[in-house]
Short mmCIF file of C-alpha atoms in Angstrom, two decimals:
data_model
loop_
_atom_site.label_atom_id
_atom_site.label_comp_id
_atom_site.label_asym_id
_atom_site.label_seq_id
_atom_site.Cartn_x
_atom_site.Cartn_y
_atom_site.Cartn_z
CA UNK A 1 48.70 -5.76 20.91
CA UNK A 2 51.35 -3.73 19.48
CA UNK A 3 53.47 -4.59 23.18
CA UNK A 4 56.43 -6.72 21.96
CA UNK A 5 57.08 -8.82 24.81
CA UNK A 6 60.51 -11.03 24.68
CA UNK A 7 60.56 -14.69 25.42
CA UNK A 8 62.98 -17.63 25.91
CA UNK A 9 62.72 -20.06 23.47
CA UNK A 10 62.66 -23.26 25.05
CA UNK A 11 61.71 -25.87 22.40
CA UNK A 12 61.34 -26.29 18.66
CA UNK A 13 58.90 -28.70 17.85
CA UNK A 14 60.65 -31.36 15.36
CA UNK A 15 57.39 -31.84 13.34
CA UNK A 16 56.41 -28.33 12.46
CA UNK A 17 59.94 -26.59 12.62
CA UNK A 18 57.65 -23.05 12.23
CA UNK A 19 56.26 -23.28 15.59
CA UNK A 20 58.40 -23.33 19.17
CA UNK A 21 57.92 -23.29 22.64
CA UNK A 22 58.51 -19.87 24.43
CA UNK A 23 58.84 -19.11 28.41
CA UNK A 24 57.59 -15.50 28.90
CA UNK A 25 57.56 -14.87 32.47
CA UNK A 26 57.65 -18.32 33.76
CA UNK A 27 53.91 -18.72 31.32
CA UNK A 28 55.25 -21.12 28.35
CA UNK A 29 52.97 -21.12 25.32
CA UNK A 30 53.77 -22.07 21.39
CA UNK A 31 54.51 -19.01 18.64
CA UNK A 32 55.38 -19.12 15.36
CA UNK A 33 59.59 -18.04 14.68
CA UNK A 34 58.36 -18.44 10.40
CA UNK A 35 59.22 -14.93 10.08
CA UNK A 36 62.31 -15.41 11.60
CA UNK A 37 63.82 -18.99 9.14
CA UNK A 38 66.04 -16.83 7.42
CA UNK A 39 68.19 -16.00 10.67
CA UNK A 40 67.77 -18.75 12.13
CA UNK A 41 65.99 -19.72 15.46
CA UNK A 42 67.67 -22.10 18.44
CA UNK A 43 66.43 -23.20 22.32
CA UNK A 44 68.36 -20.71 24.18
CA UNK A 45 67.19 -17.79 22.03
CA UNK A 46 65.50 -14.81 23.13
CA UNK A 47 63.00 -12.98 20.78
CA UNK A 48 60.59 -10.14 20.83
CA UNK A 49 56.98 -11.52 20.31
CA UNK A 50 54.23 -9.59 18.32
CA UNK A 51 50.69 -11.33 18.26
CA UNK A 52 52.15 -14.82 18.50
CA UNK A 53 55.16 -14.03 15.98
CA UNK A 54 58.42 -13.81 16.91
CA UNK A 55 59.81 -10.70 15.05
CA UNK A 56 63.25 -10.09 15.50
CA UNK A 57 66.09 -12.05 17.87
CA UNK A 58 67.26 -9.82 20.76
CA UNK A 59 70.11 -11.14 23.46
CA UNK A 60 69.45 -11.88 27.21
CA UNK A 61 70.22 -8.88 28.63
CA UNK A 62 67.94 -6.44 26.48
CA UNK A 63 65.62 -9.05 26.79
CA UNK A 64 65.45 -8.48 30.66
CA UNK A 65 65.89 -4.78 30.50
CA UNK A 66 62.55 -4.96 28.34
CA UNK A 67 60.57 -7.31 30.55
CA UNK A 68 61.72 -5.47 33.31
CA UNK A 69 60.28 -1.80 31.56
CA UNK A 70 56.92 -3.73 30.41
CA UNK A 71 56.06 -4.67 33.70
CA UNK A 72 56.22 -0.98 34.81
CA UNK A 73 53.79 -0.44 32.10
CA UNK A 74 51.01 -1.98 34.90
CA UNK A 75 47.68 -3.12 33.37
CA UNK A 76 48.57 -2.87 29.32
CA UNK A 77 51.25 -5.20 30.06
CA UNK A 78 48.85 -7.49 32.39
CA UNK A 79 46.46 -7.63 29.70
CA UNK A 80 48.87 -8.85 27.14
CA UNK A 81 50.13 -11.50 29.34
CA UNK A 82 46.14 -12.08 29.77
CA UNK A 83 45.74 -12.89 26.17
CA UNK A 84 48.80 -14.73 25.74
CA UNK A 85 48.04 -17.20 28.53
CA UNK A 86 44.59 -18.22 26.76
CA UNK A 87 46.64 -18.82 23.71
CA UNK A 88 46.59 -22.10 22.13
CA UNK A 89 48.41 -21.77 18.80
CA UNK A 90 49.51 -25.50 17.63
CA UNK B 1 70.01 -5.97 36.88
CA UNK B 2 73.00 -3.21 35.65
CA UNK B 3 71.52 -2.95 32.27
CA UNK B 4 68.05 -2.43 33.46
CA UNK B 5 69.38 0.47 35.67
CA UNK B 6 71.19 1.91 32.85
CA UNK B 7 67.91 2.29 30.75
CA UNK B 8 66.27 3.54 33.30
CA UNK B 9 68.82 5.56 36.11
CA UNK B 10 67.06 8.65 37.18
CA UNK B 11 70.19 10.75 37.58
CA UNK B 12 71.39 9.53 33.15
CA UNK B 13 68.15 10.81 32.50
CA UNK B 14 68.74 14.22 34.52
CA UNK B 15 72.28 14.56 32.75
CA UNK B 16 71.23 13.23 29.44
CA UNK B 17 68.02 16.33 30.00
CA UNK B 18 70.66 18.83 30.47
CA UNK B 19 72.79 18.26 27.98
CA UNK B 20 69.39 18.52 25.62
CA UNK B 21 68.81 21.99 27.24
CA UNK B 22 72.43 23.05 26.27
CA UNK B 23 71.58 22.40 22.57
CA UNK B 24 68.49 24.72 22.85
CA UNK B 25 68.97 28.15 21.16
CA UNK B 26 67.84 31.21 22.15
CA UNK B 27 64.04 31.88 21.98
CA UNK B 28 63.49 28.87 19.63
CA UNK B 29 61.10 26.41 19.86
CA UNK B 30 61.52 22.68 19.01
CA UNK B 31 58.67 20.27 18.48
CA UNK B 32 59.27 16.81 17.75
CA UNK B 33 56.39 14.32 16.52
CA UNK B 34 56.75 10.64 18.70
CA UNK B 35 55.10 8.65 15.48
CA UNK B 36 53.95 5.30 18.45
CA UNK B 37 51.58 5.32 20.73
CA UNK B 38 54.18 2.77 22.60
CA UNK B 39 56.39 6.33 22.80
CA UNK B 40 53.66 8.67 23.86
CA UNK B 41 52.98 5.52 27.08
CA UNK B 42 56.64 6.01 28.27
CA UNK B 43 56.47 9.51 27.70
CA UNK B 44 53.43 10.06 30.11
CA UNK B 45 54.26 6.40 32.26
CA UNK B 46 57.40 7.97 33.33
CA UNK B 47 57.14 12.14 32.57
CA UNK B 48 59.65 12.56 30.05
CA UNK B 49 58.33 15.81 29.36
CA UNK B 50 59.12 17.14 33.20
CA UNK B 51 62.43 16.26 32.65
CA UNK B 52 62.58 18.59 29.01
CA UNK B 53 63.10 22.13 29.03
CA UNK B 54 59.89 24.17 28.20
CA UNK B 55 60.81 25.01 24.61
CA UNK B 56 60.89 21.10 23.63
CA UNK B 57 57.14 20.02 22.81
CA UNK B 58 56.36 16.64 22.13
CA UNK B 59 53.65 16.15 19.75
CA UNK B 60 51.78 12.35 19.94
CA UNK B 61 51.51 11.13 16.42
CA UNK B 62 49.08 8.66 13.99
CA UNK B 63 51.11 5.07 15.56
CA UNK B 64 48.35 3.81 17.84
CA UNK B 65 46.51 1.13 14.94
CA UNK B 66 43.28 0.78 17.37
CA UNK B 67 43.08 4.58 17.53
CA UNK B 68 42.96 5.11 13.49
CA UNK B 69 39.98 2.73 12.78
CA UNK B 70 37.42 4.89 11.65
CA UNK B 71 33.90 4.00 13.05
CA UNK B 72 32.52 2.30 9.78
CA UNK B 73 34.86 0.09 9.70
CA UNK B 74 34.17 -1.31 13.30
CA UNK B 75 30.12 -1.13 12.37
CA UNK B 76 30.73 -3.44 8.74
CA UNK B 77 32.74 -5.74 11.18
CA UNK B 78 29.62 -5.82 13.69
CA UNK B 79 27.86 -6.21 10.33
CA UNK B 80 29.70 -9.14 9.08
CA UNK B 81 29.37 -11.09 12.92
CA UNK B 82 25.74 -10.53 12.61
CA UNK B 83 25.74 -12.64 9.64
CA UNK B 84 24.48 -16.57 10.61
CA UNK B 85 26.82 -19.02 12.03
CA UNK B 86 29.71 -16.03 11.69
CA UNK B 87 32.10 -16.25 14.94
CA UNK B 88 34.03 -12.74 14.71
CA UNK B 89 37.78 -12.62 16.64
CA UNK B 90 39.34 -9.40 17.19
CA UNK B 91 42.37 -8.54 19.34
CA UNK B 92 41.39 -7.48 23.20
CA UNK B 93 41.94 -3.47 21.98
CA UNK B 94 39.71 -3.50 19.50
CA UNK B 95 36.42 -4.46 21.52
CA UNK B 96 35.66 -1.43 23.47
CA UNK B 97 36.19 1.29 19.55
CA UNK B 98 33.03 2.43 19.66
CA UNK B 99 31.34 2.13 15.76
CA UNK B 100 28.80 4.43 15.06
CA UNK B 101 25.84 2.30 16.51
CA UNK B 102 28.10 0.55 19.75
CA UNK B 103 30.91 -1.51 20.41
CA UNK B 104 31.91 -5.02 20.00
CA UNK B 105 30.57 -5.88 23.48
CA UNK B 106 27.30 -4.11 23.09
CA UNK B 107 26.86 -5.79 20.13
CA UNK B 108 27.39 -9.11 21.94
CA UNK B 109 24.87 -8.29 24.29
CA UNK B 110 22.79 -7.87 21.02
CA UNK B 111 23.64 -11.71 19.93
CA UNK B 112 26.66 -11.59 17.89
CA UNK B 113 29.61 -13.74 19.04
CA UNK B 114 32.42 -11.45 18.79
CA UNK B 115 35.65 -12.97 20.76
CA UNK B 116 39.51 -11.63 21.61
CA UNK B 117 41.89 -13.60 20.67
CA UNK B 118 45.46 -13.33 21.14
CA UNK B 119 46.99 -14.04 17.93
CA UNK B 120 45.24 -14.50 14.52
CA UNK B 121 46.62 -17.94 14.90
CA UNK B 122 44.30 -18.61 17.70
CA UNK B 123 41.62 -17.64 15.56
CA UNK B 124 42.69 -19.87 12.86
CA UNK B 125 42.50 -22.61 15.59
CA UNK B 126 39.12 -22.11 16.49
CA UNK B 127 38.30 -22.62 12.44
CA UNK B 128 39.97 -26.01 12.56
CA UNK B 129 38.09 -27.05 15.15
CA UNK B 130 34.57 -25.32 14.39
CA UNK B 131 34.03 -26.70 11.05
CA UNK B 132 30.49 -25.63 12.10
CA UNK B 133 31.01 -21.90 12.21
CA UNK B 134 32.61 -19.62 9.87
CA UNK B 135 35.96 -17.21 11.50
CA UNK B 136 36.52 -14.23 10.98
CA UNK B 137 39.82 -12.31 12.21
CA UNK B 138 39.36 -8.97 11.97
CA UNK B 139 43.13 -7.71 11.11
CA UNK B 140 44.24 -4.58 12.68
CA UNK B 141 47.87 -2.68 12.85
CA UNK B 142 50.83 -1.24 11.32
CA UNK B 143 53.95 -3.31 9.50
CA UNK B 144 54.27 -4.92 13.16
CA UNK B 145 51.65 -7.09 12.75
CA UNK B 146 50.38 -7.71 9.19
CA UNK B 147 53.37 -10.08 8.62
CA UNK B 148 51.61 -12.14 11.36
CA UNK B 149 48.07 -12.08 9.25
CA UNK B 150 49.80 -12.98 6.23
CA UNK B 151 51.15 -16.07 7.90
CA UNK B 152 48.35 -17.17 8.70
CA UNK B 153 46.20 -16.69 5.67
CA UNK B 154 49.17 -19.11 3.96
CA UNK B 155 48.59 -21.44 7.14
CA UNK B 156 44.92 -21.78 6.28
CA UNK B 157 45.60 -21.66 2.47
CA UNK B 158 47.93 -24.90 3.22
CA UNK B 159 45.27 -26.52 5.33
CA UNK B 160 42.85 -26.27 2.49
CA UNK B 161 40.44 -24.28 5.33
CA UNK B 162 37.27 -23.67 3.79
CA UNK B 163 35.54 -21.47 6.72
CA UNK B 164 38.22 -19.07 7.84
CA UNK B 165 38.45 -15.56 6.59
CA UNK B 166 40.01 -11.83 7.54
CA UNK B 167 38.41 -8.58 7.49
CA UNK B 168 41.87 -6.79 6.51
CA UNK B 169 42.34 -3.24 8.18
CA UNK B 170 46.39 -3.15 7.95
CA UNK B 171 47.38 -0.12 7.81
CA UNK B 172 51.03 1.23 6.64
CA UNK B 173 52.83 3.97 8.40
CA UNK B 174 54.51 6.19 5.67
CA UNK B 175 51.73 7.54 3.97
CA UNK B 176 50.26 9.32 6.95
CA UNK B 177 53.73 10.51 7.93
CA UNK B 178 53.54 12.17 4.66
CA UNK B 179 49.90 13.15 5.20
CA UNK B 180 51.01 14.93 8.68
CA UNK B 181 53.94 16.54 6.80
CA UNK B 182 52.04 18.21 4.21
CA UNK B 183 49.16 19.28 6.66
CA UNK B 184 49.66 22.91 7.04
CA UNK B 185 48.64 23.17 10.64
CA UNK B 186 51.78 21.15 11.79
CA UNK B 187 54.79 22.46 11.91
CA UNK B 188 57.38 19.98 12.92
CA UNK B 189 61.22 19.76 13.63
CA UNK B 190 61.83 16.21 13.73
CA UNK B 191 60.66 12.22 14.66
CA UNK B 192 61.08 9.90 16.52
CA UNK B 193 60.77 6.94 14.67
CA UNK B 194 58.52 3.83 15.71
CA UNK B 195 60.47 1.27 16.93
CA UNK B 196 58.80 -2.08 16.44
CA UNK B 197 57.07 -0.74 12.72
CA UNK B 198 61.10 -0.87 11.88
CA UNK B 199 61.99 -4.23 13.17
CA UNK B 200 60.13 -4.89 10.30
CA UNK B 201 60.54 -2.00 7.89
CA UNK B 202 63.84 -1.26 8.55
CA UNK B 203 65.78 2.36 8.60
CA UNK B 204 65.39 2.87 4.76
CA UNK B 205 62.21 3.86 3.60
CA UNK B 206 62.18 6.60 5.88
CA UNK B 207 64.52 8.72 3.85
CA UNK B 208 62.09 10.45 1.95
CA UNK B 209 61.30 12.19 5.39
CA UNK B 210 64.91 13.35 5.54
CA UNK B 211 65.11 13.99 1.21
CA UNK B 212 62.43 15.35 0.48
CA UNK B 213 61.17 17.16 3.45
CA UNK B 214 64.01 17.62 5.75
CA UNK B 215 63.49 16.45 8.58
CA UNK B 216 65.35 13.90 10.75
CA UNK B 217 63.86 10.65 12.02
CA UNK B 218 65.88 9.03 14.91
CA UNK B 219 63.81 5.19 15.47
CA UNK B 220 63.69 4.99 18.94
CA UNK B 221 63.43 2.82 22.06
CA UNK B 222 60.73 2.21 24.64
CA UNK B 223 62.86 2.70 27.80
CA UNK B 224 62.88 6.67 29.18
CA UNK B 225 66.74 6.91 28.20
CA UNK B 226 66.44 5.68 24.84
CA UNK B 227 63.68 8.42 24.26
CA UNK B 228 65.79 11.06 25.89
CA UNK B 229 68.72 9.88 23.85
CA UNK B 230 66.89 9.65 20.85
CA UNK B 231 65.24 13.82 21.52
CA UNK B 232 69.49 14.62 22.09
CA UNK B 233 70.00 13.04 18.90
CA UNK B 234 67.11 15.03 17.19
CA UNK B 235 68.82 18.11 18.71
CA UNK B 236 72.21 17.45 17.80
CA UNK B 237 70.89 17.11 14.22
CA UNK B 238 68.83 20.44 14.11
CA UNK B 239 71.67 22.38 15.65
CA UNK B 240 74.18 21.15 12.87
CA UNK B 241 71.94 21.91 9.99
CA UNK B 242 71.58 17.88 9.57
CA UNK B 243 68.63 16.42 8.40
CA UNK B 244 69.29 12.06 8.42
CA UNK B 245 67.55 8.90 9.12
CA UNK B 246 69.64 7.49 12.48
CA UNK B 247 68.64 4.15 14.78
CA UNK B 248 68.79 4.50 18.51
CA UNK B 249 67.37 1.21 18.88
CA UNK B 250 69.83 -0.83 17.05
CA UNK B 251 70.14 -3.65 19.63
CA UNK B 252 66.21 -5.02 17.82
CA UNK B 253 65.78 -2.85 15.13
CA UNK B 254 68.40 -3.98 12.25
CA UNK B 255 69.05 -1.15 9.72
CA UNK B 256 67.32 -3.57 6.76
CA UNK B 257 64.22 -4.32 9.21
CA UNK B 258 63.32 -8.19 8.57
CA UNK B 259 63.00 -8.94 5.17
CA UNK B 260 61.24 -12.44 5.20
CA UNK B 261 58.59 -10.14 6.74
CA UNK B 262 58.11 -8.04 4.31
CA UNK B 263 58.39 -11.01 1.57
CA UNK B 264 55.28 -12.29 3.45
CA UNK B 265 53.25 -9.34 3.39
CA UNK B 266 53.75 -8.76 -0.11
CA UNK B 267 53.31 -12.04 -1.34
CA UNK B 268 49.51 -12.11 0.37
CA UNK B 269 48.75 -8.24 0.40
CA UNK B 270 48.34 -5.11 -1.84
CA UNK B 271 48.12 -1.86 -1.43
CA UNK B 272 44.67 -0.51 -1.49
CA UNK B 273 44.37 2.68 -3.74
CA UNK B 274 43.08 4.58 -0.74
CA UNK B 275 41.63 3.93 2.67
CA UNK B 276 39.93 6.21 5.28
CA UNK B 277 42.09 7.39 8.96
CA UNK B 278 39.89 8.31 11.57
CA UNK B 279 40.70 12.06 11.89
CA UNK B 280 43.36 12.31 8.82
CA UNK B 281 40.57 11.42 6.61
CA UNK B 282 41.33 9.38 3.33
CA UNK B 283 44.81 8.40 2.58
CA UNK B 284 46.09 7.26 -0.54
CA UNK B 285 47.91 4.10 -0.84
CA UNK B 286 47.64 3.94 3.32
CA UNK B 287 46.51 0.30 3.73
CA UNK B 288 46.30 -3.24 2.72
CA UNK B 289 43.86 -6.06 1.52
CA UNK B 290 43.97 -9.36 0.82
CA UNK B 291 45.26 -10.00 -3.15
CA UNK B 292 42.63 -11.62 -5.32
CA UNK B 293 44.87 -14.82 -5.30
CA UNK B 294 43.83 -15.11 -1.18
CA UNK B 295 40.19 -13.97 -2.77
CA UNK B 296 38.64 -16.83 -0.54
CA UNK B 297 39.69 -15.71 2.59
CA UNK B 298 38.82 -11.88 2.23
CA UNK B 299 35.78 -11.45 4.32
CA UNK B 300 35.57 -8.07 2.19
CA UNK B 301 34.78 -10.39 -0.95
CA UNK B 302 32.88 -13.12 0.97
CA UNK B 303 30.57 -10.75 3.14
CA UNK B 304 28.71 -8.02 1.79
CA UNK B 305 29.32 -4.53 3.51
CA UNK B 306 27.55 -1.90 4.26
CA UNK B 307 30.70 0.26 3.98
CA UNK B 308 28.70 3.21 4.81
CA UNK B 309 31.19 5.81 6.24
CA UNK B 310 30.42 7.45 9.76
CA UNK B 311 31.19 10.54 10.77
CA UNK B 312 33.07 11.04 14.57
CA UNK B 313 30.71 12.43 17.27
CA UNK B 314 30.81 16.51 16.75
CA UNK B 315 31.92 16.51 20.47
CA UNK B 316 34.98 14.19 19.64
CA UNK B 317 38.58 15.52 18.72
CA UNK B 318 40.30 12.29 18.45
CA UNK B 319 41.03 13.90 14.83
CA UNK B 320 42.82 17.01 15.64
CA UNK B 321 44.72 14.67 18.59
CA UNK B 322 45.85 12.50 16.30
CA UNK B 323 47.66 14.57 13.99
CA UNK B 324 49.34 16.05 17.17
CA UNK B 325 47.11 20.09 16.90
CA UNK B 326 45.68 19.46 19.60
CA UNK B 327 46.87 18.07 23.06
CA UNK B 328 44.64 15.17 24.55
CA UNK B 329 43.59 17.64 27.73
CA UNK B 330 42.46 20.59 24.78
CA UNK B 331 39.56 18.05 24.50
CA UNK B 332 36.09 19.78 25.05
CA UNK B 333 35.08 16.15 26.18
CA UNK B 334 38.65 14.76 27.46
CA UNK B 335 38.15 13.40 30.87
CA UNK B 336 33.85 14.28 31.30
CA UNK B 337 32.14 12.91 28.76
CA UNK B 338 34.67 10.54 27.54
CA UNK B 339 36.87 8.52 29.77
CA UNK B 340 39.19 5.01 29.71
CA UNK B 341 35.30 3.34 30.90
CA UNK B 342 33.12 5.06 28.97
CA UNK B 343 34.94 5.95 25.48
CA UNK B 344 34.04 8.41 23.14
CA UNK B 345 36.88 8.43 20.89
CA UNK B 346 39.43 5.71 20.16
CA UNK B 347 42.47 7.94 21.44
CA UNK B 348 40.36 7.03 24.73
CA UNK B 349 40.36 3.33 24.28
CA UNK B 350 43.42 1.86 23.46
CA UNK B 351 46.37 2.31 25.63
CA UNK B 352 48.41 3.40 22.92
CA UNK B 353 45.90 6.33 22.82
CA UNK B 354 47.73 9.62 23.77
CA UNK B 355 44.44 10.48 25.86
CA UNK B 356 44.23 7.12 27.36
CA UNK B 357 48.01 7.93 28.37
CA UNK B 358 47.50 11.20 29.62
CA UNK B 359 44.26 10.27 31.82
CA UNK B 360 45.81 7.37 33.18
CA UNK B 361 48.95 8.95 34.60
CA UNK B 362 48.31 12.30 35.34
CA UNK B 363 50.85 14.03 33.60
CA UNK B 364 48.95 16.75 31.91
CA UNK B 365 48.86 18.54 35.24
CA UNK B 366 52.42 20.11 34.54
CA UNK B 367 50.77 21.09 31.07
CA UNK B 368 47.82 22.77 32.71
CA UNK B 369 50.12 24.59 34.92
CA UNK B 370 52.13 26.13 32.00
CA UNK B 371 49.43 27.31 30.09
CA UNK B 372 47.56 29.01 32.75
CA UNK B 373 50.66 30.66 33.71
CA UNK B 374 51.44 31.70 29.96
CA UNK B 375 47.33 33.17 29.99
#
């Protein structure tokens, strides 16, 4: 739960400009980048993702590095991705 | 793959170790509190501490929000899902915390219909679609994730939802900081900041740590290196007489953390004039609820609790754990009578939990070693 775990995002959706697409991993589910209208979210983007929030904008290559430490992590990264691939915000 | 290997390069870590070792002074020991349970993981997922000399000691911290439920709060949320046509959600960690009569799941095997969700948008989902039932999200966590409830209470406040509510348990960091810095049984030299708590807090409001207490704070990374780097930084800072807030993990934490965040939380949540730790006991100003404007969607107001405060199993030392006195292994029950399957204490549960950590990896065997050679 408290795992951020960075995705791409991929899409914004044009008719509720809070939510986006996200690619975490090759799984692509919807979060909410609200907390993030201030800065400013684009496709292209990479952000670290609490609970189906995006907090805070991070570039590619820390982005990576972090997916590259959560997956040594083992199971309390597994689970997260678990939990995030029964998601169904909308 | 070069920046992964710079995070994470075996011999940085080895260099970065000795140059902490040169900073050491004579006969003095250092102990530095790691606030998140995401810190004490990578320090036992990849053995920091081997890499330390002997007179650094690492001391796991309050950060791990599954950990510091206390057990009547998990019983009034068993109490609210027993209540008819209730549908409870909770995140995955928060199903095995054992309350003082059972868990979420043997609850469920009681009747209740207690699910994980994901996000407490998912949760809010399931209300839109079971205008039959009525949700409840229990909320859980530090600054990292009560922006994300307070979202979503204004998401179901615009939907005009009628049968969604939270059972708020949002807890804030600095006040048990405090709490462990003016408990006399710690004596500490320094912290290492959480990282993700300041992607939303920011740097600032940890300068009381540094005014009025002295002690630095460096807010540190999850990779190995950036917790080495931030213990050298620590060091530099004690050897100089310096006592200042400083961010290792600049490249996601920005200095003024996220501000719409913290707009968001405020603008849904208040302080609560006190609210009870597992093992630091009752904290004042420590947590948040739902303001009386959001009235309808506070499960708190809605449901009627029990509230009926439970004290931890005699045999359990989560407590003393959790304000870093005592190390996970100095446990009477660490590893017998409570393990990862069959949980005594929360520090057990989540993996966050320094015990949790230090079962799961094995790294309290250089510990052991140590101390029966100091005996």
């Amino acid at each position: 739960m408290c795992l951020g775990i960075p995705g791409e995002v991929v899409e914004i959706q044009e008719d509720h400009p809070d939510l986006a697409k996200v690619d975490v991993s090759g799984v692509r589910r919807t979060i909410n980048i609200g907390l993030l209208a201030d800065e400013g979210v684009s496709c292209g983007d990479w952000v670290l993702i609490h609970v189906g929030f995006a907090m805070s904008k991070i570039d590619e290559e820390e982005a990576r590095s972090a997916l590259e430490f959560l997956e040594t992590l083992g199971k309390a990264y597994q689970d997260e991705m678990d939990a995030l691939r029964d998601s169904q915000i909308d | 793959m070069r920046f992964v290997d710079e995070y994470r390069d075996a011999d940085k870590a080895r260099a970065l170790a000795a140059e902490i070792a040169r900073l050491c002074g004579p006969g003095r020991e250092y102990k530095f509190m790691e606030v998140c349970g995401g810190h004490t993981h990578t320090i036992y997922k990849h053995g920091i501490e081997d890499y330390l000399p002997e007179n650094i000691t690492l001391v796991h911290g309050p950060g791990c929000p599954v950990c510091v439920i206390p057990m009547g709060r998990v019983d009034d949320a068993i109490h609210i899902a027993r209540q008819p046509g209730v549908l409870m959600t909770s995140f995955g960690d928060m199903m095995r915390v054992p309350g003082g009569g059972g868990n979420f799941f043997d609850s469920n095997a009681e009747g209740t219909n207690i699910r994980m969700v994901y996000s407490p948008l998912d949760a809010l989902k399931i209300a839109r679609e079971r205008p039959d039932v009525r949700v409840v999200f229990m909320a859980i966590g530090f600054e990292t994730t009560a922006p994300s409830t307070a979202m979503t209470v204004l998401r179901a406040a615009k939907e005009g939802l009628e049968n969604f509510s939270v059972f708020c348990n949002h807890v804030t960091i600095l006040p048990a900081i405090k709490a462990i810095l003016d408990s006399p049984d710690q004596r500490l030299d320094g912290f290492l900041g959480p990282g993700h708590v300041s992607t939303v807090i920011g740097c600032e409001p940890y300068r009381f740590i540094v005014r009025d207490y002295g002690k630095p704070l460096v807010v540190a990374g999850f990779e190995p290196l950036d917790v080495l780097q931030s213990i050298y930084q620590l060091m530099l800072q004690v050897r100089d007489g310096r006592a200042e807030v400083e961010n290792q993990y600049a490249r996601v934490v920005p200095w003024q953390g996220n501000p719409t965040a913290l707009k968001v939380i405020t603008e849904v949540m208040e302080l609560r004039p006190y609210f009870e730790w597992r093992g630091l006991g009752f904290i004042s100003h420590s947590a948040l609820r739902l303001r009386e404007e959001y009235a309808r969607f506070d499960a708190e107001r809605l449901f009627d609790l029990p509230g009926v405060r439970v004290a931890d199993p005699k045999s359990c030392q989560c407590g003393e754990v959790l304000k870093g006195v005592l190390k996970p292994w100095e446990c009477k029950v660490f590893g017998t009578a409570c393990t990862p399957e069959t949980p005594i204490g929360t520090c057990m549960v989540s993996p966050e939990g320094a015990c949790a950590a230090y079962y799961n990896f094995g790294r309290f065997t250089r510990a052991r070693v140590r101390e029966a050679s100091v005996r």
